[in-house]
JSON list of C-alpha atoms and ligand atoms in Angstrom, two decimals:
[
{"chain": "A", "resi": 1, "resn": "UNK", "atom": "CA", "xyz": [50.08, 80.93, 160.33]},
{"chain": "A", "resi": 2, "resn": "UNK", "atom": "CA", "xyz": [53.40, 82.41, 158.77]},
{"chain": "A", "resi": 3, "resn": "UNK", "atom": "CA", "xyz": [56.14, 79.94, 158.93]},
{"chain": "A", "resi": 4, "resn": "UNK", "atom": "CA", "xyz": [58.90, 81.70, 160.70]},
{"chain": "A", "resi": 5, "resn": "UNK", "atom": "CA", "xyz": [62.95, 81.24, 159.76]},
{"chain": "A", "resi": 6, "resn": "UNK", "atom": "CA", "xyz": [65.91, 82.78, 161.93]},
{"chain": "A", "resi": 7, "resn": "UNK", "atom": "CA", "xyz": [69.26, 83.65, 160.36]},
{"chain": "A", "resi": 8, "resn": "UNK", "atom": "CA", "xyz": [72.54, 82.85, 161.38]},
{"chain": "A", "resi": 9, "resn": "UNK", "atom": "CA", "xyz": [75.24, 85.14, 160.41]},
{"chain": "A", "resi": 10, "resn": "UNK", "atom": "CA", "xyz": [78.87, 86.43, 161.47]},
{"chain": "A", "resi": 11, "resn": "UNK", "atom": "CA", "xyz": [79.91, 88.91, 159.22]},
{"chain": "A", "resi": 12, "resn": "UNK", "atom": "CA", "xyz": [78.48, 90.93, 156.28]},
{"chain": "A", "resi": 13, "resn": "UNK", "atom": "CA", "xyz": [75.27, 89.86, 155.36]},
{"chain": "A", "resi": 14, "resn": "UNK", "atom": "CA", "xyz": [74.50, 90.44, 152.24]},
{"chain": "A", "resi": 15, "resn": "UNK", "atom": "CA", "xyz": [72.90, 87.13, 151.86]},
{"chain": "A", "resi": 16, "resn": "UNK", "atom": "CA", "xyz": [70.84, 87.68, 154.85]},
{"chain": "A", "resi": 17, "resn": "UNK", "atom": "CA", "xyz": [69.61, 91.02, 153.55]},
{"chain": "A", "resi": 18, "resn": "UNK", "atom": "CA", "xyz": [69.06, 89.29, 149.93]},
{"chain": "A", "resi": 19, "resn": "UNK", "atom": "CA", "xyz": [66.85, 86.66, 151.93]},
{"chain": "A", "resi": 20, "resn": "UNK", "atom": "CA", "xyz": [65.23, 89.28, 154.63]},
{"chain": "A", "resi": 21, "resn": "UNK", "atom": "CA", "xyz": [63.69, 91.40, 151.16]},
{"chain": "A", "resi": 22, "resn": "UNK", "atom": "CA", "xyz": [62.72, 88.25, 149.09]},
{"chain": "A", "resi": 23, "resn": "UNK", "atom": "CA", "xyz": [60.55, 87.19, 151.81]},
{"chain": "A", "resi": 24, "resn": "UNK", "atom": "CA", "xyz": [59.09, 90.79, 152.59]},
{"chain": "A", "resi": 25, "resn": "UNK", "atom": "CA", "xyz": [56.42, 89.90, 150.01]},
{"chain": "A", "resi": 26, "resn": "UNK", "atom": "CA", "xyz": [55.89, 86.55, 150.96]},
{"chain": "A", "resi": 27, "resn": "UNK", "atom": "CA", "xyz": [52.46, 86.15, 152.57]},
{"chain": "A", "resi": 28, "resn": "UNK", "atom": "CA", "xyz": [53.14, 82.39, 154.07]},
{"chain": "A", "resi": 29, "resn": "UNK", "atom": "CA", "xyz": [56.92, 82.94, 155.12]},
{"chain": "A", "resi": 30, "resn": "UNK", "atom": "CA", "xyz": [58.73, 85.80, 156.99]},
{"chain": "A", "resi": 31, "resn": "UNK", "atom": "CA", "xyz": [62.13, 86.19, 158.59]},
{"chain": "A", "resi": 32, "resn": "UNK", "atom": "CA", "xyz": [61.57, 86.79, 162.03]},
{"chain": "A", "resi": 33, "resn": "UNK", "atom": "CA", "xyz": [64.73, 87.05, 163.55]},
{"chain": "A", "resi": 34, "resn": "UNK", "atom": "CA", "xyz": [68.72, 87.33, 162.51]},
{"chain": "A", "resi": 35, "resn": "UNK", "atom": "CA", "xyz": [71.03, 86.23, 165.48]},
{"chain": "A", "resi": 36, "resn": "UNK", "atom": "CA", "xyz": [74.85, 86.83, 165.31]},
{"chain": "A", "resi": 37, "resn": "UNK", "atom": "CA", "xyz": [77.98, 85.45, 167.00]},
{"chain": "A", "resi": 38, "resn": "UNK", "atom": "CA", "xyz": [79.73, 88.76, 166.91]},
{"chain": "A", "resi": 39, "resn": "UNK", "atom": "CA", "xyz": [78.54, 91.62, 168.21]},
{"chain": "A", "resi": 40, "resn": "UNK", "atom": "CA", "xyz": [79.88, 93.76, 165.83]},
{"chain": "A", "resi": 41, "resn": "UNK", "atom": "CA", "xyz": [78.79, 92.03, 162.31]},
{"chain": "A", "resi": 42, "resn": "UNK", "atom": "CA", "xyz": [77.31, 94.15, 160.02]},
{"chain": "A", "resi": 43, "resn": "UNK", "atom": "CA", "xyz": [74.26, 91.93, 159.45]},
{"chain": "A", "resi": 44, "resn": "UNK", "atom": "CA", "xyz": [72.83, 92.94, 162.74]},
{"chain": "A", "resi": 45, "resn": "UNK", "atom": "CA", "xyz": [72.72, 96.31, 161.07]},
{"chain": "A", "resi": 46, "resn": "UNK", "atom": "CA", "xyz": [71.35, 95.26, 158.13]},
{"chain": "A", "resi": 47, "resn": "UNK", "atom": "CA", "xyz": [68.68, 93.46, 159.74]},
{"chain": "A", "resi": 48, "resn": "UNK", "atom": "CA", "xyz": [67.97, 97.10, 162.43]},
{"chain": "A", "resi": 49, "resn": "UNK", "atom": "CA", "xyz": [67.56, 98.77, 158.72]},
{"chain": "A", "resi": 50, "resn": "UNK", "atom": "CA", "xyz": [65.21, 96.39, 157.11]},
{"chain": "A", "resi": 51, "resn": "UNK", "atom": "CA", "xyz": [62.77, 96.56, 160.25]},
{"chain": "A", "resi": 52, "resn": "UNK", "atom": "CA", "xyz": [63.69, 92.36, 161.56]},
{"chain": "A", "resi": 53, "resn": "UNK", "atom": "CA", "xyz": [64.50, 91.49, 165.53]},
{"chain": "A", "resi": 54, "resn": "UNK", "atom": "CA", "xyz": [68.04, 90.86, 165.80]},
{"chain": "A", "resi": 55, "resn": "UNK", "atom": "CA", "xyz": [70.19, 89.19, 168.56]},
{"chain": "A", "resi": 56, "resn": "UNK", "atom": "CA", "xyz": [73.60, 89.01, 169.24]},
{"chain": "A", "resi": 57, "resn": "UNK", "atom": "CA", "xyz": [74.76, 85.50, 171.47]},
{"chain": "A", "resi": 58, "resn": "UNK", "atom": "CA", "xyz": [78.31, 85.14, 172.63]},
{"chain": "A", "resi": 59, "resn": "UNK", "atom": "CA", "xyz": [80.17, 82.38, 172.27]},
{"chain": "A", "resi": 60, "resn": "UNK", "atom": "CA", "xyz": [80.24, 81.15, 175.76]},
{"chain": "A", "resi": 61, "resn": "UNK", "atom": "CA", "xyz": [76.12, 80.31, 175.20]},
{"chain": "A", "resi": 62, "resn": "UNK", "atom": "CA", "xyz": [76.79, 78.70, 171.67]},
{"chain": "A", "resi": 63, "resn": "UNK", "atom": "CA", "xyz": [78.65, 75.67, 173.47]},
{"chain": "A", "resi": 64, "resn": "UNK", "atom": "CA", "xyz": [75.71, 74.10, 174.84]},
{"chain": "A", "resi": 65, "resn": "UNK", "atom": "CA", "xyz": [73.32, 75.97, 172.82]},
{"chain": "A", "resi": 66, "resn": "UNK", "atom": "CA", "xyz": [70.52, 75.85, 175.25]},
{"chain": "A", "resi": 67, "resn": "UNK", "atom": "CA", "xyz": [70.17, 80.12, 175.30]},
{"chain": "A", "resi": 68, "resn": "UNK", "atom": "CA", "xyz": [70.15, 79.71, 171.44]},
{"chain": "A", "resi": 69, "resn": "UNK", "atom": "CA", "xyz": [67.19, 76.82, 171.60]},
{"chain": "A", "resi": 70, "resn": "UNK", "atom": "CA", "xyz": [65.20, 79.14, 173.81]},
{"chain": "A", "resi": 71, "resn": "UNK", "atom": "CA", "xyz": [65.32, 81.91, 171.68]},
{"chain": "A", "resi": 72, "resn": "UNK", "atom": "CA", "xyz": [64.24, 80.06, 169.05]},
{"chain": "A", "resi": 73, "resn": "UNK", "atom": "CA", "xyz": [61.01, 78.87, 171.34]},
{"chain": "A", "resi": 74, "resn": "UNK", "atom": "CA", "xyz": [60.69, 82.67, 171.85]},
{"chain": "A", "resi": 75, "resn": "UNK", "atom": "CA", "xyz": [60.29, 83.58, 168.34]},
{"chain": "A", "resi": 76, "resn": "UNK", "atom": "CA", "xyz": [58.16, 80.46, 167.19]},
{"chain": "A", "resi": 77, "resn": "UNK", "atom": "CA", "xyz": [61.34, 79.88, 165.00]},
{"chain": "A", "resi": 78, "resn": "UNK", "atom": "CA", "xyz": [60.05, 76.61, 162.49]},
{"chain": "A", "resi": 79, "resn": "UNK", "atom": "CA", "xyz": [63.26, 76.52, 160.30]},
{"chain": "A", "resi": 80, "resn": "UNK", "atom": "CA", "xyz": [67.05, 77.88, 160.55]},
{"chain": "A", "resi": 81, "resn": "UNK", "atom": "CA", "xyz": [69.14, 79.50, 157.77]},
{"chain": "A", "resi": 82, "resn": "UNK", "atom": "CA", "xyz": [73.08, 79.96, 157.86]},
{"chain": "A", "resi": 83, "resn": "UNK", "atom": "CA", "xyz": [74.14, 82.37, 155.75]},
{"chain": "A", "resi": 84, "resn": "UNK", "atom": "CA", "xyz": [77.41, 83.36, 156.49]},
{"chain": "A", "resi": 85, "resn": "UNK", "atom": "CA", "xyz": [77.60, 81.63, 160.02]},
{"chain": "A", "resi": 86, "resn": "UNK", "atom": "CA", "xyz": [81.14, 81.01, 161.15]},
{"chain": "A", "resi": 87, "resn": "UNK", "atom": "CA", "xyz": [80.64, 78.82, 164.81]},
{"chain": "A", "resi": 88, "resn": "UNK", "atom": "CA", "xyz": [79.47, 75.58, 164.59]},
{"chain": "A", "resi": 89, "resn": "UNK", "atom": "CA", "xyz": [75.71, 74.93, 165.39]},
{"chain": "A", "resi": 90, "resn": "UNK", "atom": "CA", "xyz": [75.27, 73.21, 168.85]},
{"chain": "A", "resi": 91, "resn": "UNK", "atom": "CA", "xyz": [73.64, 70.11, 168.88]},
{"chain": "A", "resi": 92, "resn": "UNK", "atom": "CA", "xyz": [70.90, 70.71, 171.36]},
{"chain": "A", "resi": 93, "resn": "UNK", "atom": "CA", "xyz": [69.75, 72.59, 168.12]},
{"chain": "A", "resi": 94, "resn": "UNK", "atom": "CA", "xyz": [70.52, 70.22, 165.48]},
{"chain": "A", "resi": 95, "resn": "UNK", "atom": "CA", "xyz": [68.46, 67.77, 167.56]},
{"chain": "A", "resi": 96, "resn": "UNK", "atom": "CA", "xyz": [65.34, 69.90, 167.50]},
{"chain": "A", "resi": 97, "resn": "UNK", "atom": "CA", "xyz": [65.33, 71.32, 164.35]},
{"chain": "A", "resi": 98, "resn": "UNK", "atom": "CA", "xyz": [66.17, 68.16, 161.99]},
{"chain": "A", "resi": 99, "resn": "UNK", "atom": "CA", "xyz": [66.57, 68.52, 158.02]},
{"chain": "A", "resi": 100, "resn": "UNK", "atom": "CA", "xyz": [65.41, 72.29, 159.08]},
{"chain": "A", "resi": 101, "resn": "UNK", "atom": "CA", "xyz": [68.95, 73.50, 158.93]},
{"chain": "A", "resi": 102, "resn": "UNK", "atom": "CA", "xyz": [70.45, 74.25, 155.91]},
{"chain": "A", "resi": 103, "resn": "UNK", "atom": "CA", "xyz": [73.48, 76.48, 154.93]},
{"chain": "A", "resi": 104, "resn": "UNK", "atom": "CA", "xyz": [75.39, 77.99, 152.01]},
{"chain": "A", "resi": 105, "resn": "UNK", "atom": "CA", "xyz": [79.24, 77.05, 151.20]},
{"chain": "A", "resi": 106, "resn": "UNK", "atom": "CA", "xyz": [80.38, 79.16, 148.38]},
{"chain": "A", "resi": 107, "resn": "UNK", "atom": "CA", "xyz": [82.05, 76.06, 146.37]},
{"chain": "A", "resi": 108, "resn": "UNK", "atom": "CA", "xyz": [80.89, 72.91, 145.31]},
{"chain": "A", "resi": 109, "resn": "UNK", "atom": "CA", "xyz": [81.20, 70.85, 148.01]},
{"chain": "A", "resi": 110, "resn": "UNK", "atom": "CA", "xyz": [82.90, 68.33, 148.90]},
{"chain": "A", "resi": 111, "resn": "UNK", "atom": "CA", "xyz": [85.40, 70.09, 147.46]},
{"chain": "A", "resi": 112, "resn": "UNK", "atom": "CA", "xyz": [87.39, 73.33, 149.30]},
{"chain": "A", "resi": 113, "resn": "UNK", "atom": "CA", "xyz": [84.75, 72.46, 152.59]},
{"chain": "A", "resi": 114, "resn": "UNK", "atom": "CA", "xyz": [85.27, 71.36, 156.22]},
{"chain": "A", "resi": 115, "resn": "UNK", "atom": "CA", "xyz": [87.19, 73.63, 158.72]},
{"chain": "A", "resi": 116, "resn": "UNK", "atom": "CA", "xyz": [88.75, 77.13, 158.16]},
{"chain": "A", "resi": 117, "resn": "UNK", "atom": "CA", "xyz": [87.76, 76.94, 154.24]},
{"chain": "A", "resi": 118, "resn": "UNK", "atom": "CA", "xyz": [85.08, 79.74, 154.47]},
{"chain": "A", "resi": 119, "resn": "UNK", "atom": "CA", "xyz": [84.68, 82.73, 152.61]},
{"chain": "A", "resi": 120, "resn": "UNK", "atom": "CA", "xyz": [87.54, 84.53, 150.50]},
{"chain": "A", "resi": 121, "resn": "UNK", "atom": "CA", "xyz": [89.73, 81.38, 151.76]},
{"chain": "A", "resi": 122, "resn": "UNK", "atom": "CA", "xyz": [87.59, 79.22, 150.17]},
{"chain": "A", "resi": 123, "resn": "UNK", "atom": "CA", "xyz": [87.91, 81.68, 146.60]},
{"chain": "A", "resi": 124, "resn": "UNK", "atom": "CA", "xyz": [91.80, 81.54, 147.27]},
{"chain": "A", "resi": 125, "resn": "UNK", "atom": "CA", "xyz": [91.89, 77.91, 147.82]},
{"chain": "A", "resi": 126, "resn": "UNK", "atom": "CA", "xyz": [89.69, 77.84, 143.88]},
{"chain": "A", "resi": 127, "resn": "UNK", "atom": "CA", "xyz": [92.63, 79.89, 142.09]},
{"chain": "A", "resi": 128, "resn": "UNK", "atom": "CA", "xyz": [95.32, 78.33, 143.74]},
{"chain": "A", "resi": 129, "resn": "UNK", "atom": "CA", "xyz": [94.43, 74.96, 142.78]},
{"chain": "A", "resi": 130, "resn": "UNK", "atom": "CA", "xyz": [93.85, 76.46, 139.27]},
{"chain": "A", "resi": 131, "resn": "UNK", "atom": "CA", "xyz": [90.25, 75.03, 139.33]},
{"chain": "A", "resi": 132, "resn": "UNK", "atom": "CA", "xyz": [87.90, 75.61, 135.68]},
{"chain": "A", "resi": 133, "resn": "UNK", "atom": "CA", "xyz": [84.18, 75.78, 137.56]},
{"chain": "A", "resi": 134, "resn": "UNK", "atom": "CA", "xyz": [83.18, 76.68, 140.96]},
{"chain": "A", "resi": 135, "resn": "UNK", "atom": "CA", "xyz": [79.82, 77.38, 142.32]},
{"chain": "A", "resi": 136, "resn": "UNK", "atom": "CA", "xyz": [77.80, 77.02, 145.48]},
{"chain": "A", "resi": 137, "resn": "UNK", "atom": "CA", "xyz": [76.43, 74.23, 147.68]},
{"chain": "A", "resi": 138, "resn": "UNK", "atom": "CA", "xyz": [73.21, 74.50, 149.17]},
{"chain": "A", "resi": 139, "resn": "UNK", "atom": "CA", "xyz": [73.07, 71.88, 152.44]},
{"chain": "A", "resi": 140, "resn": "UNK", "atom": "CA", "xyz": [71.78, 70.37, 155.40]},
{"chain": "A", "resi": 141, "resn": "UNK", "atom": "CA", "xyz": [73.80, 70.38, 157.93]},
{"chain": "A", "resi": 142, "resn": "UNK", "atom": "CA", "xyz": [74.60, 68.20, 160.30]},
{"chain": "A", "resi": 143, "resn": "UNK", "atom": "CA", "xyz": [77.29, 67.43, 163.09]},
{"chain": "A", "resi": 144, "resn": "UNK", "atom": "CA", "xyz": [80.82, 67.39, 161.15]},
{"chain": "A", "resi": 145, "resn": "UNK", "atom": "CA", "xyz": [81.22, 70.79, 159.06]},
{"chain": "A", "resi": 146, "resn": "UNK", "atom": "CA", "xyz": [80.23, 70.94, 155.29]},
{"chain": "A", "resi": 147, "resn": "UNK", "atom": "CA", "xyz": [79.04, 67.20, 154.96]},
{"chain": "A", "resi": 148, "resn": "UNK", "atom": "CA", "xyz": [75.64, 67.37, 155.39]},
{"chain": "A", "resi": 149, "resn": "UNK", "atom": "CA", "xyz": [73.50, 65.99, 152.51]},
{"chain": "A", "resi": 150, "resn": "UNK", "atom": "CA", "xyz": [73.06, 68.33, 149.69]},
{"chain": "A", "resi": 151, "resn": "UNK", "atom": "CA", "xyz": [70.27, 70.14, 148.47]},
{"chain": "A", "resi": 152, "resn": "UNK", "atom": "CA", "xyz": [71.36, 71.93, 145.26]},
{"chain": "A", "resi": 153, "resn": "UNK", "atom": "CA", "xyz": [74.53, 72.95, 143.73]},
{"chain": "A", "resi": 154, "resn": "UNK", "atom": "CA", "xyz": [74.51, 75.66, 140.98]},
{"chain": "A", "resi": 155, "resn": "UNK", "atom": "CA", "xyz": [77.79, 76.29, 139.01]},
{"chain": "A", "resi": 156, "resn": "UNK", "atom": "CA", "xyz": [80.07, 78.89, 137.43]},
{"chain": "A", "resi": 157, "resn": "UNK", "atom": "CA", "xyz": [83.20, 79.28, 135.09]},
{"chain": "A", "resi": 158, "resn": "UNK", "atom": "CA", "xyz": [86.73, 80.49, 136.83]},
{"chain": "A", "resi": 159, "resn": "UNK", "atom": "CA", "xyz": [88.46, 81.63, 134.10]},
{"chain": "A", "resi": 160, "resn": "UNK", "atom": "CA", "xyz": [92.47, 81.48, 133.99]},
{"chain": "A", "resi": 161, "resn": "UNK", "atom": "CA", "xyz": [92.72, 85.49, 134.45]},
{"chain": "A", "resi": 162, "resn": "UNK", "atom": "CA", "xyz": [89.95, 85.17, 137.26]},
{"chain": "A", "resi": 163, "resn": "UNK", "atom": "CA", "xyz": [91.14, 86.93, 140.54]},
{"chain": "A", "resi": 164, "resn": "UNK", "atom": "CA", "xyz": [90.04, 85.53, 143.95]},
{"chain": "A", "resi": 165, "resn": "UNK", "atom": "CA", "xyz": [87.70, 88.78, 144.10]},
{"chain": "A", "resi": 166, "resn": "UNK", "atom": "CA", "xyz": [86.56, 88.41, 140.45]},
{"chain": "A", "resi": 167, "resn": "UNK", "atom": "CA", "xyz": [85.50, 84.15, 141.65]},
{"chain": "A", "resi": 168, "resn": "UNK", "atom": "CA", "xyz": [84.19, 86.04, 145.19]},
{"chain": "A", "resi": 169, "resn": "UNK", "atom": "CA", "xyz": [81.70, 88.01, 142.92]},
{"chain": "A", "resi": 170, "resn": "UNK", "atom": "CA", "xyz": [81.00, 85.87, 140.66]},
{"chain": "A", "resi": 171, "resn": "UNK", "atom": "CA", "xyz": [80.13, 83.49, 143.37]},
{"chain": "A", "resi": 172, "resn": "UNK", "atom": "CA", "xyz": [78.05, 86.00, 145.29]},
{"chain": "A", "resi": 173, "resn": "UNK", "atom": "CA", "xyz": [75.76, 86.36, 142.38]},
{"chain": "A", "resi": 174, "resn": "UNK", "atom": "CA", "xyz": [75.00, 82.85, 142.10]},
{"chain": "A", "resi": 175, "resn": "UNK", "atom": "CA", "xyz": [74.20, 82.94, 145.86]},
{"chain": "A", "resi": 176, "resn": "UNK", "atom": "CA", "xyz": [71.79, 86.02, 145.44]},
{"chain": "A", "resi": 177, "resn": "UNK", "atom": "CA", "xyz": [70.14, 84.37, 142.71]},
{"chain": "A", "resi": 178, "resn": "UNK", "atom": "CA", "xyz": [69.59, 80.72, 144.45]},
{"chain": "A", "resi": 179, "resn": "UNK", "atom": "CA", "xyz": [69.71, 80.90, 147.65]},
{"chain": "A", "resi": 180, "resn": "UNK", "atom": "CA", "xyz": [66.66, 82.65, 149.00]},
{"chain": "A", "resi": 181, "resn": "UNK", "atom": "CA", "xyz": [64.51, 80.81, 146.29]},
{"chain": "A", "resi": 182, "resn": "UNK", "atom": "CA", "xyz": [65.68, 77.21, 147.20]},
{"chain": "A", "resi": 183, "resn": "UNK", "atom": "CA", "xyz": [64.65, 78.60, 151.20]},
{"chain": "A", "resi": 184, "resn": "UNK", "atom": "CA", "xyz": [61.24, 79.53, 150.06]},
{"chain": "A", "resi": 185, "resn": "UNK", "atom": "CA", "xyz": [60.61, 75.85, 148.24]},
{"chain": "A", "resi": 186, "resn": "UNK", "atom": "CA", "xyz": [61.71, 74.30, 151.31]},
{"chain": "A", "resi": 187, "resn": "UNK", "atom": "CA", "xyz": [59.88, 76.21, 153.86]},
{"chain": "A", "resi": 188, "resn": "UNK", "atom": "CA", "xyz": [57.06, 76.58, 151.78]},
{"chain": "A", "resi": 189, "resn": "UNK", "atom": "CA", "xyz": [56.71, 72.28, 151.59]},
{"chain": "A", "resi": 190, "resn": "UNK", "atom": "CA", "xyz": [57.21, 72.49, 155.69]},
{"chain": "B", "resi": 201, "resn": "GAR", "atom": "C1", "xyz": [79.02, 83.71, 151.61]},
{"chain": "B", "resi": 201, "resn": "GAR", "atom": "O1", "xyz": [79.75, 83.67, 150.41]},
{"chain": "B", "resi": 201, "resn": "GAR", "atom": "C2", "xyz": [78.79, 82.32, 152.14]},
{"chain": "B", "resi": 201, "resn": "GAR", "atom": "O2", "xyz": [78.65, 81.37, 151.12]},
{"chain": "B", "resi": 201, "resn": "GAR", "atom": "C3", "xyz": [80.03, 82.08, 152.92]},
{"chain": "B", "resi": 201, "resn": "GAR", "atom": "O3", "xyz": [80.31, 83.29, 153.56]},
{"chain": "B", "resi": 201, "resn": "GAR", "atom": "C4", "xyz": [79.86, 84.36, 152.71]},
{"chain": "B", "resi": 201, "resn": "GAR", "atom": "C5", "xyz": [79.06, 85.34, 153.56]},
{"chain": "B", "resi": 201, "resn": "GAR", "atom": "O4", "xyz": [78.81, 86.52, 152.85]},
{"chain": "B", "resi": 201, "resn": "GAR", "atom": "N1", "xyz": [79.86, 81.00, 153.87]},
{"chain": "B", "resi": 201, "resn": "GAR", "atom": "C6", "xyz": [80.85, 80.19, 154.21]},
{"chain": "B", "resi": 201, "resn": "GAR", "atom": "O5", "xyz": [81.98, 80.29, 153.79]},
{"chain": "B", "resi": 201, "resn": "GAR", "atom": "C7", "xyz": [80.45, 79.09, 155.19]},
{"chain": "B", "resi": 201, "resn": "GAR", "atom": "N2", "xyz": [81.48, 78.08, 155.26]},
{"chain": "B", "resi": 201, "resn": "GAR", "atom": "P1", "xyz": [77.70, 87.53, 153.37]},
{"chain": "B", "resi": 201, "resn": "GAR", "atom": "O6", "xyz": [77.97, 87.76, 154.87]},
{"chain": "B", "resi": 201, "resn": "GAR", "atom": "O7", "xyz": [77.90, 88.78, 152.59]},
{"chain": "B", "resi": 201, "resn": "GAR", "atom": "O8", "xyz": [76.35, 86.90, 153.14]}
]
């Protein structure tokens, strides 16, 4: 049986599409479903394109989670991957999927993490504090933002000239390169 992983994601989703084509060729994991908070993100187009089931949940059913927990139950769902997800993950769901949760911050945590510091704010926050490496954090999650227990960190150089977009792509690469490979080990040792 194929091990099956949802995707959370709010915005873009290049990550999710990165992810969605690695495991394409995979013969013992797929990615059977992306779900969205926003109706409008452009991952839930992505996903349409690349052939995956995609849902979009409003907020009002991510406060108890239980609409999210069934859907999961729906789709056989054995592991969760936030990539790009913006609303915090409802415990009813934390509960039943434990160290099966894992997300991507795009710095090395702890540093620039916890509330609000997503994204380019988090690639602002780098330049403005004049930092010399950034990098990504690969994590568990758990119930307080950012602080689950780490998985893998992989690093790059921020250069004194380096814009916040210049960091944002730098940044993105290191994501494209990791992220979906680090899922695969995990899922893969489910
Ligand atoms: C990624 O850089 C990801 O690390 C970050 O949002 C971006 C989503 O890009 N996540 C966070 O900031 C979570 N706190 P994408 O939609 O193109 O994959």
């Amino acid at each position: 049986m194929k091990r099956k992983i949802a995707i959370f994601a709010s915005g873009n989703g290049t990550n999710a599409e990165q992810i969605i084509r690695q495991f394409k060729e995979n013969a013992n994991v797929c990615v059977a479903l992306v779900v969205s908070n926003r109706q409008d993100a452009k991952v839930l187009q992505r996903a349409d394109a690349l052939g995956v089931p995609h849902r979009y949940v409003p907020r009002t059913d991510w406060a108890d989670g239980e609409a999210v927990r069934v859907l999961m139950k729906e789709f056989a769902i054995d592991f969760i991957v936030l990539a790009g997800f913006l609303a915090r993950v409802p415990d009813v769901l934390l509960h039943a999927y434990p160290q099966r949760i894992v997300n991507i911050h795009p710095a090395l945590l702890p540093k620039f993490g916890g509330k609000g510091m997503y994204g380019d704010h988090v690639h602002q926050a780098v330049v403005a504090a004049g930092e010399r490496e950034t990098g990504i954090t690969i994590h568990y999650i758990n119930e307080h933002y950012d602080e689950g227990a780490i998985i893998r960190q992989f690093r790059c150089p921020v250069l004194p000239t380096d814009t916040p977009e210049a960091v944002a792509a730098k940044v993105h690469q290191l994501e494209y390169a990791h992220y979906p490979e680090i899922i695969r080990q995990l899922v893969e040792a489910l």
